[in-house]
């Protein structure tokens, strides 16, 4: 069964699909089930016949440590199952999680009780009864999913845990009257027998359902859960019937410990398998996205090249005509030159975008880089007003000066092109905490809302003669420097692009790389 990420237990514990038939167990599976279930019985029968009475719980600490470990394992299983319930809404997992919660909390009380006392037997019996019937109720439930809108949180299990703890504490006050031990004998009372038989039935119901679910789905975790619960059912029958109390309990506590370890190892294996499948799916998704981006880039590039080629083809056909004057030939040659330059521009921009560049980091005076970019700006001073506002004590940034200059030149070129060479261009640079903020504003018509969110993607442009690569290069450079780029373009009020870069003093504070905002 595919894992669909880490949360695989809801899929495993769901009801079988309609028409899904149970497959018979193989010979090896029958041998495993028989060995696991018959092995403890054989061990205990052997102990009953051969063991001496010196095998006793003479050491309270030993019993407390083993029971405390089992209680801790129960609470770990509760946490895992409850988290899966919160994610999926599976009521089956909810009830099974409550079962392990009851086992965990009441086993804590059992661990600290004096062996052989009323409380000792009572806590064991009560933990088994409540845990077994929560697990059985979850197993036999039909239509086990909650609606998506149903609340799923930690408040309900917290209330259940408090109620169980209250029950455990209240038992101290009623210890002399608890129906656990036969007065004057080191044996279970009739009431304790009944409680343990009822618990055994609950474990048996849950174990049989899980074994049948394993036959239908083939999920190994179901077989491990089933054997775990069937062995607990055996324990409830063998504990009260034991002829040699201490020997049987001594052996069963080690078996119980092994069961919990096996359960958690299987869960760890299943989660590791889920992580592996999730990583494989993520790699496949990344590869699919790369292929999709490559296809989109190829289509856009073909579109950018096709139009100039058509113009060149028509111009060549005209040049072959015999009746062209010298002026007409010169005009056609100018057209050819313009279109060839455009093609060269498209190819150069595409190669610049596709080329992987290493950021050679060093302290960079951003004010100097801005000045050099402005010096190379090709505009007519009489048509375009340029205003700069650079903070005098502007801190350096850490980065590659050549890439930062290319980023600023691309932003300035786009701003000038948006104003068609006429208007007002404002460049501001200032410090804001641990960042340096560069803002470039133009007085052009703004960016249409329909394209605003895609403006930094390759081949996305509002210019008739643009390639749509310049802003994509800007985003790549800003991301490579750990910065943030933001575009704001209110209707009819121009466009402002803001770039935030880590200042030299705050360079160790990492900014959310790759963030892009557009409003």
Short mmCIF file of C-alpha atoms in Angstrom, two decimals:
data_model
loop_
_atom_site.label_atom_id
_atom_site.label_comp_id
_atom_site.label_asym_id
_atom_site.label_seq_id
_atom_site.Cartn_x
_atom_site.Cartn_y
_atom_site.Cartn_z
CA UNK A 1 0.00 0.00 0.00
CA UNK A 2 1.43 3.44 -0.88
CA UNK A 3 2.21 5.47 2.21
CA UNK A 4 1.14 8.99 1.08
CA UNK A 5 3.66 10.56 3.42
CA UNK A 6 4.22 9.77 7.09
CA UNK A 7 0.60 9.52 8.15
CA UNK A 8 0.04 5.93 6.96
CA UNK A 9 -1.80 4.39 9.95
CA UNK A 10 -5.24 5.81 8.99
CA UNK A 11 -4.93 4.11 5.59
CA UNK A 12 -3.83 0.84 7.18
CA UNK A 13 -6.58 0.79 9.84
CA UNK A 14 -9.44 1.84 7.55
CA UNK A 15 -12.17 -0.67 6.77
CA UNK A 16 -11.34 -2.94 3.82
CA UNK A 17 -12.67 -1.76 0.48
CA UNK A 18 -16.01 -3.29 -0.64
CA UNK A 19 -15.39 -6.64 -2.30
CA UNK A 20 -11.86 -6.91 -0.89
CA UNK A 21 -11.52 -10.60 -0.02
CA UNK A 22 -9.33 -12.06 2.70
CA UNK A 23 -6.31 -14.01 1.55
CA UNK A 24 -5.42 -17.21 3.43
CA UNK A 25 -2.28 -17.12 5.52
CA UNK A 26 0.73 -18.83 3.98
CA UNK A 27 2.47 -21.72 5.68
CA UNK A 28 5.25 -19.48 6.95
CA UNK A 29 2.71 -16.99 8.33
CA UNK A 30 0.79 -19.74 10.13
CA UNK A 31 4.05 -21.00 11.59
CA UNK A 32 4.90 -17.48 12.82
CA UNK A 33 1.47 -16.95 14.40
CA UNK A 34 1.48 -20.39 16.03
CA UNK A 35 5.02 -19.98 17.38
CA UNK A 36 4.39 -16.52 18.81
CA UNK A 37 1.13 -17.58 20.48
CA UNK A 38 2.19 -21.04 21.65
CA UNK A 39 5.72 -20.12 22.74
CA UNK A 40 4.80 -18.19 25.90
CA UNK A 41 2.30 -20.90 26.91
CA UNK A 42 4.97 -23.57 26.58
CA UNK A 43 7.44 -21.47 28.59
CA UNK A 44 4.92 -20.90 31.38
CA UNK A 45 3.86 -24.56 31.53
CA UNK A 46 7.51 -25.53 31.83
CA UNK A 47 8.01 -23.00 34.62
CA UNK A 48 4.89 -24.21 36.41
CA UNK A 49 6.31 -27.74 36.48
CA UNK A 50 9.99 -27.07 37.14
CA UNK A 51 10.47 -23.65 38.71
CA UNK A 52 11.06 -23.26 42.40
CA UNK A 53 9.31 -20.77 44.62
CA UNK A 54 12.50 -18.74 45.01
CA UNK A 55 11.65 -17.00 41.71
CA UNK A 56 9.61 -14.28 43.39
CA UNK A 57 9.10 -10.55 43.17
CA UNK A 58 11.37 -10.03 46.14
CA UNK A 59 12.61 -6.78 44.65
CA UNK A 60 9.96 -4.09 44.34
CA UNK A 61 12.30 -1.92 42.28
CA UNK A 62 12.69 -4.58 39.58
CA UNK A 63 8.93 -4.85 39.11
CA UNK A 64 8.51 -1.07 39.18
CA UNK A 65 11.17 -0.60 36.49
CA UNK A 66 9.68 -3.19 34.13
CA UNK A 67 6.09 -1.99 34.60
CA UNK A 68 7.21 1.62 34.35
CA UNK A 69 8.92 0.84 31.04
CA UNK A 70 5.76 -0.86 29.72
CA UNK A 71 3.66 2.10 30.88
CA UNK A 72 6.00 4.47 29.06
CA UNK A 73 5.78 2.36 25.88
CA UNK A 74 1.96 2.43 26.13
CA UNK A 75 2.01 6.22 26.36
CA UNK A 76 4.35 6.43 23.35
CA UNK A 77 1.90 4.29 21.34
CA UNK A 78 -0.95 6.50 22.57
CA UNK A 79 0.87 9.60 21.33
CA UNK A 80 1.56 8.10 17.89
CA UNK A 81 -2.01 6.87 17.41
CA UNK A 82 -3.54 10.12 18.68
CA UNK A 83 -1.39 12.21 16.35
CA UNK A 84 -2.52 10.03 13.45
CA UNK A 85 -6.13 10.52 14.59
CA UNK A 86 -5.70 14.31 14.71
CA UNK A 87 -4.36 14.27 11.15
CA UNK A 88 -6.97 11.93 9.70
CA UNK A 89 -10.10 12.01 11.88
CA UNK A 90 -10.08 8.20 12.19
CA UNK A 91 -12.32 7.32 15.15
CA UNK A 92 -10.81 3.83 15.16
CA UNK A 93 -7.39 5.31 15.89
CA UNK A 94 -8.97 7.62 18.47
CA UNK A 95 -10.41 4.72 20.49
CA UNK A 96 -7.27 2.61 20.13
CA UNK A 97 -5.20 5.57 21.33
CA UNK A 98 -7.49 5.82 24.39
CA UNK A 99 -6.85 2.12 25.03
CA UNK A 100 -3.09 2.62 25.21
CA UNK A 101 -3.64 5.76 27.32
CA UNK A 102 -5.58 3.68 29.88
CA UNK A 103 -2.89 0.98 29.86
CA UNK A 104 -0.15 3.58 30.31
CA UNK A 105 -1.64 5.63 33.14
CA UNK A 106 -3.00 2.73 35.21
CA UNK A 107 0.21 0.73 34.69
CA UNK A 108 2.05 3.61 36.38
CA UNK A 109 -0.08 3.03 39.48
CA UNK A 110 0.45 -0.73 39.12
CA UNK A 111 4.22 -0.18 38.94
CA UNK A 112 4.38 1.64 42.27
CA UNK A 113 1.94 -0.62 44.13
CA UNK A 114 3.32 -3.25 46.54
CA UNK A 115 3.42 -6.66 44.82
CA UNK A 116 0.83 -9.16 45.99
CA UNK A 117 -1.57 -6.58 47.48
CA UNK A 118 -5.14 -5.72 46.59
CA UNK A 119 -4.04 -2.54 44.85
CA UNK A 120 -1.39 -4.41 42.90
CA UNK A 121 -3.94 -6.82 41.39
CA UNK A 122 -6.64 -4.17 41.05
CA UNK A 123 -4.52 -1.78 38.99
CA UNK A 124 -3.36 -4.61 36.73
CA UNK A 125 -6.92 -5.85 36.18
CA UNK A 126 -8.42 -2.39 35.69
CA UNK A 127 -5.72 -1.30 33.23
CA UNK A 128 -6.25 -4.47 31.20
CA UNK A 129 -10.06 -4.14 31.21
CA UNK A 130 -10.22 -0.49 30.13
CA UNK A 131 -7.40 -0.81 27.62
CA UNK A 132 -8.83 -3.99 26.08
CA UNK A 133 -12.32 -2.65 25.57
CA UNK A 134 -11.19 0.66 24.14
CA UNK A 135 -9.11 -1.34 21.65
CA UNK A 136 -11.98 -3.74 20.91
CA UNK A 137 -14.44 -0.86 20.41
CA UNK A 138 -12.06 0.74 17.92
CA UNK A 139 -11.60 -2.53 16.05
CA UNK A 140 -15.30 -3.35 15.54
CA UNK A 141 -16.30 0.24 14.67
CA UNK A 142 -17.79 0.83 11.22
CA UNK A 143 -17.48 4.03 9.14
CA UNK A 144 -14.62 5.19 11.36
CA UNK A 145 -13.81 8.61 9.82
CA UNK A 146 -14.93 11.90 11.40
CA UNK A 147 -16.07 14.80 9.17
CA UNK A 148 -13.25 17.15 8.24
CA UNK A 149 -14.85 19.99 10.21
CA UNK A 150 -15.02 17.98 13.46
CA UNK A 151 -12.65 19.36 16.13
CA UNK A 152 -9.62 17.17 16.84
CA UNK A 153 -7.23 18.35 19.54
CA UNK A 154 -5.59 17.42 22.83
CA UNK A 155 -8.31 18.64 25.22
CA UNK A 156 -10.35 15.42 25.13
CA UNK A 157 -7.46 12.99 25.81
CA UNK A 158 -6.29 15.32 28.58
CA UNK A 159 -9.70 14.99 30.24
CA UNK A 160 -9.57 11.21 29.82
CA UNK A 161 -6.07 11.13 31.33
CA UNK A 162 -7.22 13.20 34.32
CA UNK A 163 -10.20 10.88 34.83
CA UNK A 164 -7.95 7.81 34.74
CA UNK A 165 -5.49 9.42 37.17
CA UNK A 166 -8.41 10.32 39.44
CA UNK A 167 -9.61 6.72 39.33
CA UNK A 168 -6.14 5.51 40.23
CA UNK A 169 -5.86 7.90 43.17
CA UNK A 170 -9.36 7.11 44.43
CA UNK A 171 -8.49 3.41 44.50
CA UNK A 172 -6.03 4.10 47.34
CA UNK A 173 -8.89 5.09 49.61
CA UNK A 174 -10.91 1.96 48.79
CA UNK A 175 -8.02 -0.52 48.78
CA UNK A 176 -9.36 -2.74 51.62
CA UNK A 177 -12.68 -3.24 49.82
CA UNK A 178 -11.39 -3.79 46.30
CA UNK A 179 -12.48 -7.19 44.89
CA UNK A 180 -9.00 -8.22 43.79
CA UNK A 181 -7.55 -10.84 46.16
CA UNK A 182 -9.19 -13.75 47.96
CA UNK A 183 -8.99 -12.97 51.68
CA UNK A 184 -6.31 -15.05 53.35
CA UNK A 185 -5.03 -16.54 50.07
CA UNK A 186 -2.41 -15.44 47.58
CA UNK A 187 -4.91 -15.79 44.71
CA UNK A 188 -7.19 -13.74 42.49
CA UNK A 189 -10.72 -13.27 43.79
CA UNK A 190 -13.73 -14.35 41.73
CA UNK A 191 -14.36 -10.71 40.79
CA UNK A 192 -10.73 -10.28 39.67
CA UNK A 193 -11.08 -13.47 37.60
CA UNK A 194 -14.18 -12.02 35.90
CA UNK A 195 -12.44 -8.69 35.19
CA UNK A 196 -9.41 -10.42 33.65
CA UNK A 197 -11.58 -12.75 31.57
CA UNK A 198 -13.53 -9.72 30.28
CA UNK A 199 -10.23 -7.98 29.46
CA UNK A 200 -9.00 -11.10 27.69
CA UNK A 201 -12.15 -11.17 25.56
CA UNK A 202 -11.59 -7.53 24.60
CA UNK A 203 -7.97 -8.16 23.59
CA UNK A 204 -9.10 -11.28 21.69
CA UNK A 205 -11.78 -9.36 19.72
CA UNK A 206 -9.32 -6.63 18.76
CA UNK A 207 -6.57 -9.12 17.88
CA UNK A 208 -8.84 -11.27 15.69
CA UNK A 209 -10.10 -8.19 13.80
CA UNK A 210 -6.54 -7.01 13.19
CA UNK A 211 -5.48 -10.47 12.03
CA UNK A 212 -8.39 -10.51 9.56
CA UNK A 213 -7.46 -6.98 8.41
CA UNK A 214 -3.92 -8.24 7.81
CA UNK A 215 -5.26 -11.07 5.66
CA UNK A 216 -7.17 -8.51 3.59
CA UNK A 217 -4.50 -5.80 3.28
CA UNK A 218 -1.21 -7.60 3.80
CA UNK A 219 0.21 -4.77 5.96
CA UNK A 220 2.86 -6.11 8.34
CA UNK A 221 2.03 -3.56 11.05
CA UNK A 222 -1.46 -5.12 11.30
CA UNK A 223 0.06 -8.55 11.96
CA UNK A 224 2.35 -7.13 14.66
CA UNK A 225 -0.59 -5.35 16.34
CA UNK A 226 -2.70 -8.52 16.10
CA UNK A 227 -0.06 -10.77 17.70
CA UNK A 228 0.55 -8.15 20.37
CA UNK A 229 -3.13 -8.09 21.38
CA UNK A 230 -3.61 -11.86 21.11
CA UNK A 231 -0.68 -12.38 23.45
CA UNK A 232 -2.20 -9.91 25.91
CA UNK A 233 -5.43 -11.95 25.70
CA UNK A 234 -3.42 -15.06 26.59
CA UNK A 235 -1.87 -13.26 29.53
CA UNK A 236 -5.27 -12.37 30.96
CA UNK A 237 -6.24 -16.05 30.93
CA UNK A 238 -2.93 -17.37 32.31
CA UNK A 239 -2.33 -14.79 35.05
CA UNK A 240 -5.33 -15.72 37.22
CA UNK A 241 -5.01 -19.45 36.44
CA UNK A 242 -1.37 -19.65 37.41
CA UNK A 243 -0.54 -22.25 40.03
CA UNK A 244 2.75 -20.60 40.85
CA UNK A 245 1.93 -16.90 41.03
CA UNK A 246 5.38 -15.38 41.18
CA UNK A 247 6.98 -17.51 38.47
CA UNK A 248 4.22 -16.84 35.93
CA UNK A 249 4.18 -13.13 36.55
CA UNK A 250 7.96 -12.96 36.42
CA UNK A 251 8.01 -14.59 32.98
CA UNK A 252 5.05 -12.65 31.60
CA UNK A 253 6.51 -9.30 32.49
CA UNK A 254 9.56 -10.04 30.37
CA UNK A 255 7.33 -11.26 27.54
CA UNK A 256 5.25 -8.10 27.83
CA UNK A 257 8.40 -5.98 27.65
CA UNK A 258 9.53 -7.81 24.52
CA UNK A 259 6.09 -7.25 22.96
CA UNK A 260 6.27 -3.49 23.44
CA UNK A 261 9.80 -3.35 22.05
CA UNK A 262 8.73 -5.36 18.98
CA UNK A 263 5.72 -3.07 18.44
CA UNK A 264 7.79 0.10 18.58
CA UNK A 265 10.51 -1.34 16.34
CA UNK A 266 7.87 -2.20 13.75
CA UNK A 267 6.40 1.31 13.97
CA UNK A 268 9.88 2.81 13.58
CA UNK A 269 10.44 0.64 10.50
CA UNK A 270 7.10 1.67 9.00
CA UNK A 271 7.82 5.36 9.61
CA UNK A 272 11.29 5.02 8.07
CA UNK A 273 9.71 3.36 5.04
CA UNK A 274 7.21 6.22 4.86
CA UNK A 275 10.05 8.76 4.95
CA UNK A 276 11.82 6.94 2.12
CA UNK A 277 8.69 6.85 -0.04
CA UNK A 278 8.02 10.52 0.73
CA UNK A 279 11.54 11.46 -0.36
CA UNK A 280 11.15 9.43 -3.56
CA UNK A 281 7.82 11.11 -4.31
CA UNK A 282 9.32 14.53 -3.64
CA UNK A 283 12.23 13.81 -5.99
CA UNK A 284 9.78 12.67 -8.65
CA UNK A 285 7.70 15.82 -8.16
CA UNK A 286 10.79 18.04 -8.43
CA UNK A 287 11.79 16.26 -11.63
CA UNK A 288 8.28 16.72 -13.06
CA UNK A 289 8.36 20.42 -12.17
CA UNK A 290 11.76 20.76 -13.85
CA UNK A 291 10.45 19.14 -17.03
CA UNK A 292 7.33 21.33 -16.97
CA UNK A 293 9.45 24.47 -16.49
CA UNK A 294 11.76 23.38 -19.29
CA UNK A 295 8.79 22.86 -21.60
CA UNK A 296 7.35 26.27 -20.70
CA UNK A 297 10.75 27.91 -21.20
CA UNK A 298 11.20 26.20 -24.58
CA UNK A 299 7.74 27.31 -25.73
CA UNK A 300 8.37 30.91 -24.65
CA UNK A 301 11.81 30.93 -26.24
CA UNK A 302 10.39 29.53 -29.50
CA UNK A 303 7.78 32.30 -29.51
CA UNK A 304 10.45 34.96 -28.94
CA UNK A 305 12.57 33.60 -31.80
CA UNK A 306 9.78 32.86 -34.29
CA UNK A 307 8.65 36.48 -34.79
CA UNK A 308 12.12 37.88 -35.62
CA UNK A 309 12.79 34.91 -37.92
CA UNK A 310 9.57 35.59 -39.80
CA UNK A 311 10.57 39.24 -40.25
CA UNK A 312 14.07 38.20 -41.42
CA UNK A 313 12.59 35.69 -43.85
CA UNK A 314 10.28 38.32 -45.37
CA UNK A 315 13.12 40.84 -45.60
CA UNK A 316 15.37 38.35 -47.42
CA UNK A 317 12.58 37.60 -49.86
CA UNK A 318 12.20 41.32 -50.56
CA UNK A 319 15.93 41.72 -51.08
CA UNK A 320 15.77 39.11 -53.84
CA UNK A 321 13.38 41.31 -55.79
CA UNK A 322 14.92 43.12 -58.79
CA UNK A 323 13.09 46.42 -58.50
CA UNK A 324 14.35 47.68 -55.12
CA UNK A 325 15.99 51.07 -54.91
CA UNK A 326 19.11 51.71 -52.85
CA UNK A 327 17.06 53.45 -50.14
CA UNK A 328 14.62 50.52 -49.90
CA UNK A 329 17.49 48.05 -49.67
CA UNK A 330 19.05 50.14 -46.89
CA UNK A 331 15.76 50.20 -45.01
CA UNK A 332 15.43 46.40 -45.28
CA UNK A 333 19.01 45.94 -44.12
CA UNK A 334 18.26 48.12 -41.08
CA UNK A 335 15.29 45.84 -40.32
CA UNK A 336 17.52 42.77 -40.61
CA UNK A 337 20.10 44.31 -38.31
CA UNK A 338 17.46 45.22 -35.72
CA UNK A 339 15.91 41.74 -35.72
CA UNK A 340 19.30 40.02 -35.55
CA UNK A 341 20.23 42.22 -32.59
CA UNK A 342 16.96 41.27 -30.94
CA UNK A 343 17.70 37.57 -31.47
CA UNK A 344 21.17 38.03 -30.02
CA UNK A 345 19.63 39.81 -27.04
CA UNK A 346 17.16 36.95 -26.47
CA UNK A 347 19.90 34.32 -26.67
CA UNK A 348 22.26 36.28 -24.42
CA UNK A 349 19.59 36.86 -21.78
CA UNK A 350 18.52 33.23 -21.85
CA UNK A 351 22.10 32.03 -21.43
CA UNK A 352 22.63 34.52 -18.60
CA UNK A 353 19.52 33.24 -16.83
CA UNK A 354 20.35 29.56 -17.37
CA UNK A 355 24.00 29.84 -16.35
CA UNK A 356 24.70 28.80 -12.75
CA UNK A 357 26.80 31.47 -11.09
CA UNK A 358 28.72 31.20 -7.88
CA UNK A 359 28.18 34.12 -5.50
CA UNK A 360 31.65 35.35 -4.56
CA UNK A 361 30.79 36.93 -1.25
CA UNK A 362 32.66 39.90 0.13
CA UNK A 363 31.73 43.23 1.73
CA UNK A 364 30.14 45.47 -0.90
CA UNK A 365 29.40 49.20 -0.65
CA UNK A 366 25.93 49.29 -2.16
CA UNK A 367 26.04 53.08 -2.61
CA UNK A 368 29.04 52.69 -4.93
CA UNK A 369 27.34 49.92 -6.92
CA UNK A 370 24.25 52.12 -7.34
CA UNK A 371 26.43 54.97 -8.60
CA UNK A 372 28.15 52.75 -11.17
CA UNK A 373 24.79 51.43 -12.38
CA UNK A 374 23.46 54.99 -12.79
CA UNK A 375 26.56 56.03 -14.75
CA UNK A 376 25.81 53.36 -17.31
CA UNK A 377 22.15 54.35 -17.64
CA UNK A 378 21.46 55.39 -21.23
CA UNK A 379 18.87 58.17 -20.96
CA UNK A 380 18.44 61.75 -22.08
CA UNK A 381 18.77 64.00 -18.99
CA UNK A 382 16.32 66.48 -20.49
CA UNK A 383 13.53 63.89 -20.69
CA UNK A 384 14.12 61.89 -17.51
CA UNK A 385 14.50 63.27 -13.98
CA UNK A 386 16.60 61.01 -11.71
CA UNK A 387 16.46 61.53 -7.94
CA UNK A 388 18.65 59.61 -5.49
CA UNK A 389 18.36 59.42 -1.70
CA UNK A 390 21.13 57.27 -0.23
CA UNK A 391 21.64 57.17 3.53
CA UNK A 392 25.11 58.61 4.33
CA UNK A 393 26.10 55.87 6.80
CA UNK A 394 24.66 53.05 4.71
CA UNK A 395 26.24 49.77 5.88
CA UNK A 396 27.87 47.38 3.45
CA UNK A 397 26.17 44.20 2.33
CA UNK A 398 27.76 40.80 1.80
CA UNK A 399 27.64 39.60 -1.79
CA UNK A 400 29.03 39.65 -5.31
CA UNK A 401 29.45 43.24 -6.58
CA UNK A 402 29.10 42.25 -10.26
CA UNK A 403 25.85 40.37 -9.67
CA UNK A 404 24.46 43.15 -7.49
CA UNK A 405 25.28 45.69 -10.21
CA UNK A 406 23.54 43.52 -12.82
CA UNK A 407 20.49 43.32 -10.55
CA UNK A 408 20.33 47.12 -10.19
CA UNK A 409 20.96 47.73 -13.93
CA UNK A 410 18.10 45.36 -14.82
CA UNK A 411 15.75 47.15 -12.43
CA UNK A 412 16.76 50.58 -13.79
CA UNK A 413 16.38 49.42 -17.42
CA UNK A 414 12.88 48.11 -16.70
CA UNK A 415 11.90 51.34 -14.95
CA UNK A 416 13.17 53.50 -17.85
CA UNK A 417 11.45 51.25 -20.40
CA UNK A 418 8.16 51.45 -18.46
CA UNK A 419 8.29 55.30 -18.67
CA UNK A 420 9.41 55.17 -22.35
CA UNK A 421 12.40 57.34 -21.38
CA UNK A 422 10.27 60.18 -20.00
CA UNK A 423 9.27 60.73 -16.37
CA UNK A 424 10.75 60.60 -12.88
CA UNK A 425 13.02 57.86 -11.54
CA UNK A 426 13.68 57.66 -7.77
CA UNK A 427 16.39 55.53 -6.13
CA UNK A 428 16.49 55.25 -2.33
CA UNK A 429 18.79 53.19 -0.13
CA UNK A 430 18.57 53.02 3.66
CA UNK A 431 19.15 50.78 6.64
CA UNK A 432 16.26 48.99 8.35
CA UNK A 433 17.46 46.98 11.34
CA UNK A 434 19.79 44.23 10.09
CA UNK A 435 18.93 44.82 6.44
CA UNK A 436 19.73 47.31 3.70
CA UNK A 437 16.68 48.41 1.71
CA UNK A 438 16.97 49.45 -1.94
CA UNK A 439 13.83 50.97 -3.48
CA UNK A 440 13.49 51.97 -7.17
CA UNK A 441 10.32 53.81 -8.19
CA UNK A 442 9.21 54.95 -11.65
CA UNK A 443 6.34 57.16 -12.77
CA UNK A 444 5.18 54.83 -15.53
CA UNK A 445 1.67 53.41 -16.05
CA UNK A 446 2.22 50.51 -13.64
CA UNK A 447 1.98 46.76 -14.11
CA UNK A 448 -1.38 45.16 -14.97
CA UNK A 449 -2.74 43.08 -12.10
CA UNK A 450 -3.15 40.04 -14.35
CA UNK A 451 0.61 39.74 -14.88
CA UNK A 452 1.89 41.20 -11.61
CA UNK A 453 2.26 37.88 -9.76
CA UNK A 454 4.13 36.32 -12.72
CA UNK A 455 6.40 39.24 -13.51
CA UNK A 456 9.51 37.64 -11.99
CA UNK A 457 9.02 34.39 -13.90
CA UNK A 458 11.11 33.75 -17.06
CA UNK A 459 9.68 35.15 -20.33
CA UNK A 460 6.98 37.12 -18.52
CA UNK A 461 7.05 40.73 -19.75
CA UNK A 462 4.86 43.74 -20.48
CA UNK A 463 7.21 45.12 -23.18
CA UNK A 464 6.61 44.39 -26.84
CA UNK A 465 10.36 44.04 -27.49
CA UNK A 466 11.30 42.51 -24.12
CA UNK A 467 12.51 38.99 -23.47
CA UNK A 468 11.06 38.62 -19.97
CA UNK A 469 14.42 37.47 -18.58
CA UNK A 470 15.63 40.60 -16.78
CA UNK A 471 13.40 40.38 -13.69
CA UNK A 472 13.87 36.61 -13.50
CA UNK A 473 17.62 37.29 -13.23
CA UNK A 474 16.89 39.90 -10.55
CA UNK A 475 14.97 37.35 -8.49
CA UNK A 476 17.73 34.76 -8.85
CA UNK A 477 20.41 37.24 -7.72
CA UNK A 478 18.35 38.43 -4.75
CA UNK A 479 17.62 34.84 -3.70
CA UNK A 480 21.29 33.95 -3.99
CA UNK A 481 22.15 36.78 -1.62
CA UNK A 482 19.55 35.71 0.96
CA UNK A 483 17.32 38.69 0.25
CA UNK A 484 13.69 39.52 -0.44
CA UNK A 485 12.22 41.32 -3.46
CA UNK A 486 8.84 43.02 -3.34
CA UNK A 487 6.94 44.72 -6.19
CA UNK A 488 4.16 47.25 -5.62
CA UNK A 489 2.25 48.81 -8.50
CA UNK A 490 -0.90 50.75 -7.60
CA UNK A 491 -3.01 51.46 -10.67
CA UNK A 492 -1.85 54.62 -12.46
CA UNK A 493 0.78 55.46 -9.82
CA UNK A 494 3.90 53.85 -11.23
CA UNK A 495 5.83 50.87 -9.92
CA UNK A 496 8.17 50.47 -6.98
CA UNK A 497 10.50 47.49 -6.57
CA UNK A 498 11.98 47.03 -3.08
CA UNK A 499 14.96 44.78 -2.43
CA UNK A 500 16.03 43.85 1.10
CA UNK A 501 19.53 42.45 1.60
CA UNK A 502 21.26 41.40 4.85
CA UNK A 503 23.55 44.13 6.12
CA UNK A 504 27.14 43.23 6.93
CA UNK A 505 26.62 43.57 10.69
CA UNK A 506 23.49 41.38 10.58
CA UNK A 507 24.70 38.93 7.98
CA UNK A 508 24.54 35.99 10.37
CA UNK A 509 20.78 36.52 10.75
CA UNK A 510 19.41 34.53 7.83
CA UNK A 511 16.52 36.06 5.92
CA UNK A 512 13.79 33.86 4.37
CA UNK A 513 15.60 33.14 1.10
CA UNK A 514 13.62 33.02 -2.08
CA UNK A 515 10.71 35.09 -0.89
CA UNK A 516 8.87 37.09 -3.50
CA UNK A 517 5.93 39.38 -2.91
CA UNK A 518 3.84 41.29 -5.40
CA UNK A 519 1.06 43.73 -4.60
#
